[in-house]
Short mmCIF file of C-alpha atoms in Angstrom, two decimals:
data_model
loop_
_atom_site.label_atom_id
_atom_site.label_comp_id
_atom_site.label_asym_id
_atom_site.label_seq_id
_atom_site.Cartn_x
_atom_site.Cartn_y
_atom_site.Cartn_z
CA MET A 1 -0.03 0.07 0.02
CA SER A 2 1.37 3.17 -0.98
CA PRO A 3 1.95 5.88 1.83
CA VAL A 4 -1.04 8.51 2.53
CA PRO A 5 -0.05 11.94 1.42
CA GLU A 6 0.40 14.66 4.32
CA SER A 7 -2.71 16.62 2.96
CA GLY A 8 -4.80 13.21 3.29
CA ARG A 9 -3.73 12.47 6.68
CA ALA A 10 -4.82 16.16 7.61
CA ALA A 11 -8.19 15.56 5.84
CA ILE A 12 -8.73 12.51 7.71
CA ALA A 13 -7.69 14.03 11.22
CA LEU A 14 -10.38 16.59 10.57
CA LEU A 15 -13.15 14.01 9.62
CA GLN A 16 -12.50 12.16 12.68
CA GLN A 17 -12.92 15.30 14.73
CA LEU A 18 -16.13 16.01 12.74
CA ASP A 19 -17.40 12.70 13.61
CA GLY A 20 -16.49 13.09 17.28
CA LEU A 21 -18.40 15.91 17.57
CA LEU A 22 -21.66 14.38 15.53
CA GLN A 23 -20.99 11.49 18.12
CA GLN A 24 -21.39 13.96 21.06
CA LEU A 25 -24.32 15.82 19.71
CA GLN A 26 -26.00 12.36 19.19
CA ARG A 27 -25.43 11.02 22.57
CA ASN A 28 -26.10 14.09 24.64
CA GLY A 29 -28.31 16.16 22.66
CA ARG A 30 -25.77 19.04 22.45
CA LEU A 31 -22.24 20.08 21.69
CA PRO A 32 -19.67 21.37 24.10
CA GLU A 33 -19.48 25.12 24.22
CA ASP A 34 -15.86 24.84 23.13
CA ALA A 35 -16.47 22.52 20.22
CA ALA A 36 -14.46 23.35 17.25
CA LEU A 37 -12.53 21.71 14.63
CA VAL A 38 -8.76 22.01 14.87
CA LEU A 39 -6.83 23.32 11.81
CA PRO A 40 -3.56 20.89 11.36
CA GLY A 41 -0.68 22.96 10.93
CA SER A 42 0.19 21.31 7.59
CA LEU A 43 -3.44 21.75 5.95
CA ASP A 44 -3.23 22.52 2.52
CA ASP A 45 -4.67 25.97 1.27
CA GLU A 46 -7.83 24.51 -0.58
CA LEU A 47 -9.07 23.01 2.65
CA VAL A 48 -8.84 26.07 4.95
CA GLY A 49 -12.16 27.55 3.75
CA PRO A 50 -14.15 24.28 4.08
CA VAL A 51 -12.74 23.77 7.59
CA GLU A 52 -14.00 27.31 8.46
CA ARG A 53 -17.32 26.62 7.11
CA LEU A 54 -17.73 23.34 9.14
CA ASN A 55 -16.81 25.28 12.15
CA LEU A 56 -19.60 27.72 11.41
CA LEU A 57 -22.10 24.76 11.10
CA VAL A 58 -20.51 23.34 14.42
CA ARG A 59 -21.34 26.93 16.05
CA TRP A 60 -24.97 26.81 14.50
CA LEU A 61 -25.49 23.49 15.98
CA GLN A 62 -24.42 24.62 19.43
CA GLN A 63 -26.64 27.75 19.12
CA ALA A 64 -29.53 25.69 17.68
CA THR A 65 -29.40 23.22 20.72
CA ARG A 66 -28.99 25.74 23.35
CA LEU A 67 -31.82 27.94 22.11
CA GLY A 68 -33.92 24.90 21.51
CA ARG A 69 -33.58 23.85 25.13
CA THR A 70 -34.36 27.42 26.26
CA LEU A 71 -37.60 27.52 24.55
CA ALA A 72 -38.28 23.89 25.88
CA ASP A 73 -37.80 25.45 29.34
CA GLY A 74 -40.67 27.93 28.63
CA ASP A 75 -38.71 31.06 27.86
CA LEU A 76 -40.54 32.26 24.95
CA GLN A 77 -38.99 35.66 24.65
CA VAL A 78 -35.38 34.32 24.26
CA SER A 79 -33.92 36.46 21.16
CA LEU A 80 -33.00 33.96 18.14
CA PRO A 81 -30.35 35.27 15.58
CA ARG A 82 -31.60 35.86 12.21
CA ASP A 83 -27.96 34.54 10.82
CA ASN A 84 -28.50 31.10 11.83
CA PRO A 85 -30.35 29.03 9.38
CA LEU A 86 -30.85 26.25 11.51
CA LEU A 87 -33.01 28.44 13.84
CA MET A 88 -35.63 29.42 11.45
CA PRO A 89 -37.76 26.20 12.60
CA LEU A 90 -37.25 27.47 16.12
CA LYS A 91 -38.44 31.01 15.37
CA ALA A 92 -41.64 29.77 13.55
CA LEU A 93 -42.25 27.64 16.79
CA GLN A 94 -41.34 30.66 18.99
CA ALA A 95 -43.87 32.65 17.36
CA ASN A 96 -46.43 29.86 17.46
CA LEU A 97 -45.94 29.24 21.11
CA GLN A 98 -46.10 33.14 21.79
CA HIS A 99 -49.34 33.29 20.04
CA LEU A 100 -50.71 30.36 21.91
CA SER A 101 -49.68 31.82 25.13
CA TRP A 102 -51.59 34.89 24.20
CA GLN A 103 -54.62 32.80 23.25
CA ALA A 104 -54.33 30.88 26.61
CA CYS A 105 -54.42 34.29 28.63
CA ARG A 106 -57.46 35.27 26.53
CA VAL A 107 -59.17 32.16 27.47
CA ALA A 108 -58.38 32.87 31.32
CA GLU A 109 -60.03 36.40 30.94
CA GLY A 110 -63.15 34.61 29.53
CA ASP A 111 -62.61 34.76 25.60
CA LEU A 112 -63.93 31.47 24.55
CA ASN A 113 -63.61 32.23 20.82
CA GLN A 114 -59.98 31.14 20.44
CA ARG A 115 -58.94 28.23 18.18
CA VAL A 116 -55.51 26.92 17.55
CA HIS A 117 -55.10 25.57 13.95
CA PHE A 118 -51.01 25.41 13.69
CA LEU A 119 -50.25 22.66 16.20
CA GLY A 120 -51.70 19.51 14.89
CA ASP A 121 -53.11 17.13 17.58
CA PHE A 122 -52.51 19.76 20.04
CA SER A 123 -54.79 21.98 18.11
CA THR A 124 -57.48 19.65 17.94
CA ALA A 125 -57.26 19.06 21.71
CA PHE A 126 -56.90 22.57 22.68
CA ASN A 127 -60.07 23.46 20.43
CA ALA A 128 -61.85 20.15 22.19
CA MET A 129 -61.36 22.16 25.62
CA ILE A 130 -62.57 25.33 24.17
CA ALA A 131 -65.79 23.61 23.15
CA ALA A 132 -66.29 22.05 26.40
CA LEU A 133 -65.73 25.34 28.34
CA GLN A 134 -68.33 26.94 25.89
CA ARG A 135 -70.71 24.04 26.67
CA ASN A 136 -70.17 24.68 30.65
CA ARG A 137 -70.35 28.47 30.02
CA ALA A 138 -73.94 28.01 28.32
CA ILE A 139 -74.83 25.88 31.32
CA GLU A 140 -73.91 28.54 33.85
CA GLU A 141 -75.49 31.25 31.99
CA GLN A 142 -78.68 29.43 31.95
CA LEU A 143 -78.37 28.53 35.42
CA LYS A 144 -77.49 32.33 36.36
CA THR A 145 -80.69 33.35 34.35
CA LEU A 146 -82.83 30.80 36.36
CA THR A 147 -81.55 31.95 39.61
CA GLU A 148 -82.19 35.59 38.67
CA VAL A 149 -85.77 35.18 37.60
CA LEU A 150 -86.46 33.05 40.90
CA GLY A 151 -88.27 34.72 43.44
CA GLU A 152 -86.10 32.71 45.76
CA GLY A 153 -82.92 34.01 47.19
CA VAL A 154 -80.20 31.59 46.22
CA CYS A 155 -76.51 31.54 47.46
CA LEU A 156 -73.49 29.35 47.84
CA VAL A 157 -70.95 29.19 50.75
CA ASP A 158 -67.75 27.57 51.00
CA GLY A 159 -66.80 24.86 53.24
CA ALA A 160 -65.92 27.39 55.82
CA GLY A 161 -69.26 29.18 55.52
CA GLY A 162 -68.32 32.00 53.37
CA LEU A 163 -70.39 33.52 50.83
CA THR A 164 -69.22 32.95 47.27
CA PHE A 165 -72.29 33.61 45.20
CA ALA A 166 -75.58 35.34 45.68
CA ASN A 167 -78.40 35.84 43.18
CA PRO A 168 -80.13 39.16 43.04
CA GLU A 169 -82.83 38.16 45.34
CA ALA A 170 -80.57 36.73 48.19
CA ALA A 171 -78.52 40.06 47.77
CA LYS A 172 -81.28 42.11 48.35
CA LEU A 173 -82.75 39.71 51.15
CA LEU A 174 -79.35 39.84 52.75
CA GLY A 175 -79.16 43.60 52.18
CA LEU A 176 -76.05 43.37 50.29
CA GLY A 177 -77.12 45.97 47.36
CA GLN A 178 -76.84 44.64 43.76
CA GLU A 179 -73.15 43.68 43.73
CA ARG A 180 -72.69 40.29 41.67
CA LEU A 181 -70.16 37.78 41.63
CA SER A 182 -70.32 37.68 37.67
CA ALA A 183 -69.02 41.33 37.65
CA PRO A 184 -65.21 41.77 36.56
CA THR A 185 -64.26 42.10 40.42
CA ALA A 186 -65.66 40.22 43.16
CA PRO A 187 -68.48 41.74 45.33
CA THR A 188 -67.22 43.46 48.62
CA TRP A 189 -69.07 41.07 50.55
CA THR A 190 -67.48 37.97 49.04
CA GLY A 191 -66.25 35.61 51.69
CA ARG A 192 -68.58 37.15 54.57
CA LYS A 193 -70.03 34.61 56.78
CA LEU A 194 -73.59 33.74 56.18
CA LEU A 195 -74.12 32.70 59.63
CA ASP A 196 -73.51 36.48 60.65
CA PHE A 197 -76.98 36.99 59.10
CA PHE A 198 -79.07 34.53 61.34
CA ALA A 199 -78.03 35.54 64.80
CA ALA A 200 -81.38 36.73 66.04
CA ALA A 201 -82.83 33.19 66.34
CA PRO A 202 -80.02 31.62 68.20
CA ALA A 203 -81.69 27.96 68.45
CA ALA A 204 -82.44 27.70 64.62
CA ALA A 205 -79.04 29.57 63.87
CA ALA A 206 -77.28 26.93 66.12
CA GLN A 207 -79.06 24.31 64.07
CA LEU A 208 -78.13 25.98 60.75
CA ARG A 209 -74.43 26.24 61.96
CA GLN A 210 -74.18 22.28 62.62
CA ALA A 211 -75.59 21.44 59.15
CA LEU A 212 -72.94 23.84 57.64
CA GLU A 213 -69.89 22.48 59.67
CA ALA A 214 -70.96 18.82 59.27
CA GLY A 215 -72.39 19.11 55.52
CA HIS A 216 -75.94 17.97 56.48
CA ASP A 217 -79.31 18.80 55.06
CA PHE A 218 -81.22 21.33 56.79
CA HIS A 219 -84.53 23.16 56.54
CA SER A 220 -86.52 26.00 58.93
CA GLN A 221 -89.09 28.49 58.98
CA ASP A 222 -87.80 29.62 62.48
CA LEU A 223 -84.73 31.53 61.33
CA LEU A 224 -84.68 35.55 61.50
CA LEU A 225 -82.69 36.88 59.09
CA GLN A 226 -80.80 40.45 59.95
CA PRO A 227 -79.92 42.10 56.82
CA ALA A 228 -76.91 44.31 56.45
CA GLY A 229 -77.30 48.23 56.35
CA GLY A 230 -79.86 48.23 59.28
CA VAL A 231 -82.83 46.93 57.40
CA PRO A 232 -85.30 45.42 59.81
CA GLU A 233 -85.20 41.76 60.80
CA ARG A 234 -87.57 39.17 58.92
CA PRO A 235 -88.71 35.74 59.12
CA VAL A 236 -87.33 33.21 56.41
CA ALA A 237 -87.81 29.86 55.43
CA LEU A 238 -84.46 28.37 54.35
CA VAL A 239 -83.47 24.94 52.95
CA CYS A 240 -79.86 23.91 52.79
CA ARG A 241 -78.43 21.22 50.73
CA PRO A 242 -74.67 20.25 50.98
CA ILE A 243 -72.08 19.98 48.12
CA TRP A 244 -69.75 16.76 48.20
CA GLN A 245 -67.24 16.30 45.34
CA GLU A 246 -65.44 12.79 45.71
CA GLY A 247 -66.13 12.57 49.49
CA GLN A 248 -64.69 16.04 50.13
CA TYR A 249 -67.40 18.86 51.85
CA GLN A 250 -67.00 21.72 49.41
CA GLY A 251 -69.84 23.95 50.75
CA ALA A 252 -73.54 24.36 50.29
CA VAL A 253 -76.25 25.72 48.27
CA LEU A 254 -78.76 27.52 50.23
CA ALA A 255 -82.54 28.92 49.17
CA PHE A 256 -84.65 31.10 51.35
CA HIS A 257 -87.32 33.38 51.14
CA ASP A 258 -89.32 36.07 53.27
CA ILE A 259 -92.17 34.57 54.97
CA SER A 260 -93.13 38.10 56.83
CA ALA A 261 -96.58 37.67 55.01
CA GLN A 262 -96.95 34.24 55.81
CA LYS A 263 -96.14 34.69 59.43
CA GLY A 264 -98.65 37.59 59.53
CA TYR A 265 -101.39 35.58 57.97
CA GLU A 266 -100.48 32.73 60.44
CA LYS A 267 -100.75 35.08 63.33
CA GLN A 268 -104.17 36.58 62.06
CA LEU A 269 -105.49 32.62 61.58
CA GLU A 270 -104.27 31.96 65.23
CA THR A 271 -106.22 34.98 66.53
CA LEU A 272 -109.32 34.12 64.52
CA ASN A 273 -109.05 30.64 65.53
CA ARG A 274 -108.74 31.62 69.40
CA GLN A 275 -111.89 34.05 68.61
CA LEU A 276 -113.76 30.94 67.01
CA GLN A 277 -112.89 28.83 69.97
CA GLN A 278 -113.77 31.48 72.35
CA GLN A 279 -117.18 31.98 70.65
CA ALA A 280 -117.66 28.11 70.53
CA THR A 281 -117.09 27.59 74.06
CA THR A 282 -117.70 30.83 75.71
CA ASP A 283 -121.26 32.51 76.52
CA ALA A 284 -121.20 35.81 75.01
CA LEU A 285 -123.17 37.42 77.76
CA THR A 286 -121.19 36.48 80.76
CA GLY A 287 -117.93 35.48 79.62
CA LEU A 288 -118.41 32.10 81.23
CA ALA A 289 -118.23 28.80 79.82
CA ASN A 290 -121.39 27.93 77.35
CA ARG A 291 -123.55 24.69 77.98
CA MET A 292 -121.68 22.89 75.46
CA GLN A 293 -118.15 23.63 77.17
CA ALA A 294 -119.61 23.44 80.86
CA GLU A 295 -120.53 19.80 79.73
CA ARG A 296 -117.14 19.11 78.49
CA LEU A 297 -115.52 20.25 81.33
CA LEU A 298 -117.93 18.36 83.86
CA GLN A 299 -116.74 15.08 81.59
CA LYS A 300 -113.22 15.98 81.95
CA GLU A 301 -113.36 16.63 85.77
CA MET A 302 -115.38 13.54 86.40
CA GLU A 303 -112.75 11.12 84.39
CA ARG A 304 -109.75 12.84 86.75
CA ALA A 305 -111.73 12.57 89.77
CA ASN A 306 -112.38 8.83 89.05
CA ARG A 307 -108.80 8.15 87.83
CA TYR A 308 -107.16 9.83 91.01
CA GLN A 309 -110.20 8.87 93.75
CA HIS A 310 -110.51 12.69 94.23
CA PRO A 311 -113.80 14.22 95.20
CA LEU A 312 -115.81 16.40 92.88
CA THR A 313 -118.68 18.45 93.75
CA VAL A 314 -121.12 20.30 91.36
CA ILE A 315 -123.10 23.30 92.24
CA LEU A 316 -126.16 24.51 90.36
CA LEU A 317 -127.62 27.92 90.95
CA ASP A 318 -130.58 29.71 89.52
CA LEU A 319 -131.13 33.38 89.94
CA ASP A 320 -134.46 34.07 92.04
CA HIS A 321 -137.46 35.66 90.39
CA PHE A 322 -135.22 36.42 87.34
CA LYS A 323 -138.12 36.81 85.20
CA GLN A 324 -139.57 39.54 87.31
CA ILE A 325 -136.42 41.46 86.72
CA ASN A 326 -137.02 41.11 82.85
CA ASP A 327 -140.54 42.26 83.51
CA GLN A 328 -140.16 45.07 85.62
CA PHE A 329 -136.79 46.66 84.58
CA GLY A 330 -136.47 45.04 80.93
CA HIS A 331 -134.17 42.78 79.22
CA ALA A 332 -131.22 45.26 79.31
CA ALA A 333 -131.35 44.94 83.13
CA GLY A 334 -131.73 41.37 83.05
CA ASP A 335 -128.70 41.17 80.87
CA MET A 336 -126.84 43.50 83.15
CA VAL A 337 -127.83 41.07 86.13
CA LEU A 338 -126.43 37.93 84.39
CA ARG A 339 -123.10 39.64 83.45
CA THR A 340 -122.54 40.99 87.18
CA ALA A 341 -123.36 37.58 88.29
CA GLY A 342 -121.09 35.83 86.16
CA ALA A 343 -118.31 38.11 87.03
CA LEU A 344 -119.01 37.72 90.65
CA LEU A 345 -118.93 33.76 90.45
CA ARG A 346 -115.78 33.92 88.23
CA ASP A 347 -114.15 36.26 91.06
CA ASN A 348 -114.93 34.24 94.06
CA LEU A 349 -113.75 30.65 92.67
CA ARG A 350 -110.46 29.03 92.69
CA ASP A 351 -108.36 28.86 89.59
CA SER A 352 -108.87 25.26 89.66
CA ASP A 353 -112.57 25.61 89.70
CA SER A 354 -114.78 26.14 86.60
CA ALA A 355 -118.06 28.01 86.20
CA GLY A 356 -120.40 27.87 83.20
CA ARG A 357 -123.81 29.08 82.19
CA TRP A 358 -126.26 26.17 82.37
CA GLY A 359 -129.00 27.97 80.59
CA GLY A 360 -131.11 30.97 81.06
CA GLU A 361 -130.49 32.36 84.60
CA GLU A 362 -129.09 29.05 85.89
CA PHE A 363 -125.29 28.51 86.40
CA LEU A 364 -122.93 25.30 86.83
CA LEU A 365 -119.90 25.16 89.02
CA LEU A 366 -117.37 22.56 89.20
CA LEU A 367 -115.34 22.24 92.23
CA PRO A 368 -112.47 19.61 91.85
CA GLN A 369 -110.91 17.94 94.89
CA THR A 370 -113.64 19.35 97.09
CA GLY A 371 -116.14 17.36 98.94
CA ALA A 372 -119.92 18.19 99.66
CA GLN A 373 -119.65 19.92 103.05
CA ALA A 374 -116.81 22.21 101.73
CA ALA A 375 -118.67 22.88 98.55
CA CYS A 376 -121.67 23.72 100.67
CA ARG A 377 -119.55 26.52 102.01
CA VAL A 378 -118.46 27.67 99.04
CA ALA A 379 -122.17 27.85 98.02
CA GLU A 380 -122.93 29.82 100.94
CA LYS A 381 -120.25 32.27 100.53
CA LEU A 382 -121.74 32.86 96.67
CA ARG A 383 -125.01 33.49 98.15
CA LEU A 384 -124.20 35.82 100.54
CA ALA A 385 -122.12 37.73 97.96
CA LEU A 386 -124.75 37.66 95.39
CA GLN A 387 -127.39 39.02 97.95
CA GLN A 388 -124.89 41.75 99.07
CA ALA A 389 -123.93 42.79 95.50
CA ASP A 390 -124.58 46.12 93.95
CA PHE A 391 -126.89 45.32 90.90
CA ALA A 392 -127.89 48.95 90.71
CA LEU A 393 -131.52 47.88 90.84
CA PRO A 394 -134.06 48.94 93.55
CA ARG A 395 -134.30 45.29 94.73
CA PRO A 396 -131.97 42.69 95.72
CA VAL A 397 -130.69 39.92 93.55
CA THR A 398 -130.50 36.38 95.34
CA ALA A 399 -130.07 32.99 94.05
CA SER A 400 -130.84 29.43 95.00
CA PHE A 401 -128.15 26.64 95.16
CA GLY A 402 -128.19 22.79 94.77
CA VAL A 403 -124.97 20.87 95.83
CA ALA A 404 -124.31 17.47 94.80
CA GLU A 405 -121.02 15.30 95.30
CA LEU A 406 -120.24 12.53 92.58
CA GLN A 407 -120.73 8.99 93.75
CA PRO A 408 -119.03 5.92 92.48
CA ALA A 409 -120.27 4.82 89.09
CA GLU A 410 -122.43 8.00 88.41
CA ASP A 411 -122.50 9.73 85.03
CA GLY A 412 -122.96 13.27 84.58
CA ALA A 413 -126.45 13.52 83.65
CA ARG A 414 -127.21 11.77 87.13
CA LEU A 415 -125.07 13.93 89.01
CA THR A 416 -126.46 17.33 87.43
CA ALA A 417 -129.90 15.64 87.91
CA ARG A 418 -129.30 15.40 91.76
CA ALA A 419 -128.06 19.03 92.06
CA ASP A 420 -131.12 20.00 90.24
CA ASP A 421 -133.31 18.14 92.62
CA ALA A 422 -131.58 20.04 95.50
CA LEU A 423 -131.55 23.30 93.60
CA TYR A 424 -135.64 23.12 93.55
CA ARG A 425 -135.86 21.91 97.01
CA ALA A 426 -134.11 25.32 97.73
CA LYS A 427 -136.40 27.07 95.51
CA GLY A 428 -139.36 25.31 97.34
CA SER A 429 -138.09 26.04 100.69
CA GLY A 430 -138.28 29.87 100.32
CA ARG A 431 -135.25 30.43 97.81
CA ASN A 432 -132.04 32.39 98.62
CA ARG A 433 -130.53 29.35 100.13
CA VAL A 434 -128.35 26.23 99.70
CA GLU A 435 -129.63 22.79 99.70
CA LEU A 436 -127.26 19.36 99.47
CA ALA A 437 -128.49 16.56 97.40
CA GLU A 438 -129.53 13.31 99.02
CA ARG A 439 -126.75 10.47 98.50
CA GLU A 440 -128.44 7.51 96.53
CA SER A 441 -127.61 4.09 98.10
#
């Protein structure tokens, strides 16, 4: 084999250097910062130019790998020199990534009209994400419209009970003005504790607090809402439903409305019911129990007396010569006598006793836990009180009394019949007296 010329050995040495650099590039993905082809001292003049151009290519490769890594690390503002042809694809990629970054910022600000058409599969995925966000926004807009037209206050609280959303009706009820979370900046009340508005009803508020802290359902019509801004408190009906995601409590949605009118109607209805109850059970003239109520009270006291083996005595009294009072002084005077007698009876009985108008000028008195002799003393006291009372008439008003104590196995009809018999004995014995019913064997 003939010897290799000196120029050939120099060329081979250059190729070996170049091969080593390419191997490093292949192995490490980059070239050393000081990578360069070293010119042999005996290099022919015709190889100097190619070697210089190869060194320029090496520098371009160094620059391209370094700047490519910089772009890969997210620095989209790195300056790419214009004199390196290997950087042209990177410059195009940089421009695309910069535009994509701008589009992402626009999306973050709410612009869902952005589309990407220059990054292949990534473009498809990005555009699919935008379509999903548009669908979600449409749903949110529908829900927002729904909550705005509702006459119900709707709000959301986070896991700590802070307000994160309130529809216009909720903001109105809470006294928060017309600020809304959909505005460019969050309302000033964002994060305010919802429980702060319900301190006026401690018991119901404590139950609401427990529900919010534990993530439980809750509903109540006993809450008092204290709106902000000095607005008077008002009763509300409230429903609370917790929000759970993947086993984690995220907060709750609450719906509530003002029930002031309802509470007013309920109060009116209660008053009306009391009035109707009073009318159904009370004698309009005397204010005592009417005949039907007196019979119910008698049955109730008899059951209690039999259950506990306590004595029970009834007194029937009848105003003497009442027809003469009506005939001589008129029915207005008769009504006055009945009213005065009723008040006198009521004022001279114990709280446990009962008095009722039995019919016409006749009255029934119920004395629980009272025997016959004690009841006779009560009757005598009442007889004297009536005789001495001022009825504003030129004649006294007196009454006759019949007293009967409940016997074993006796019903109400028989008990009052015995008292009535005693009453008529008093009438037949000259009136204005007390007679005790005889016990039956």
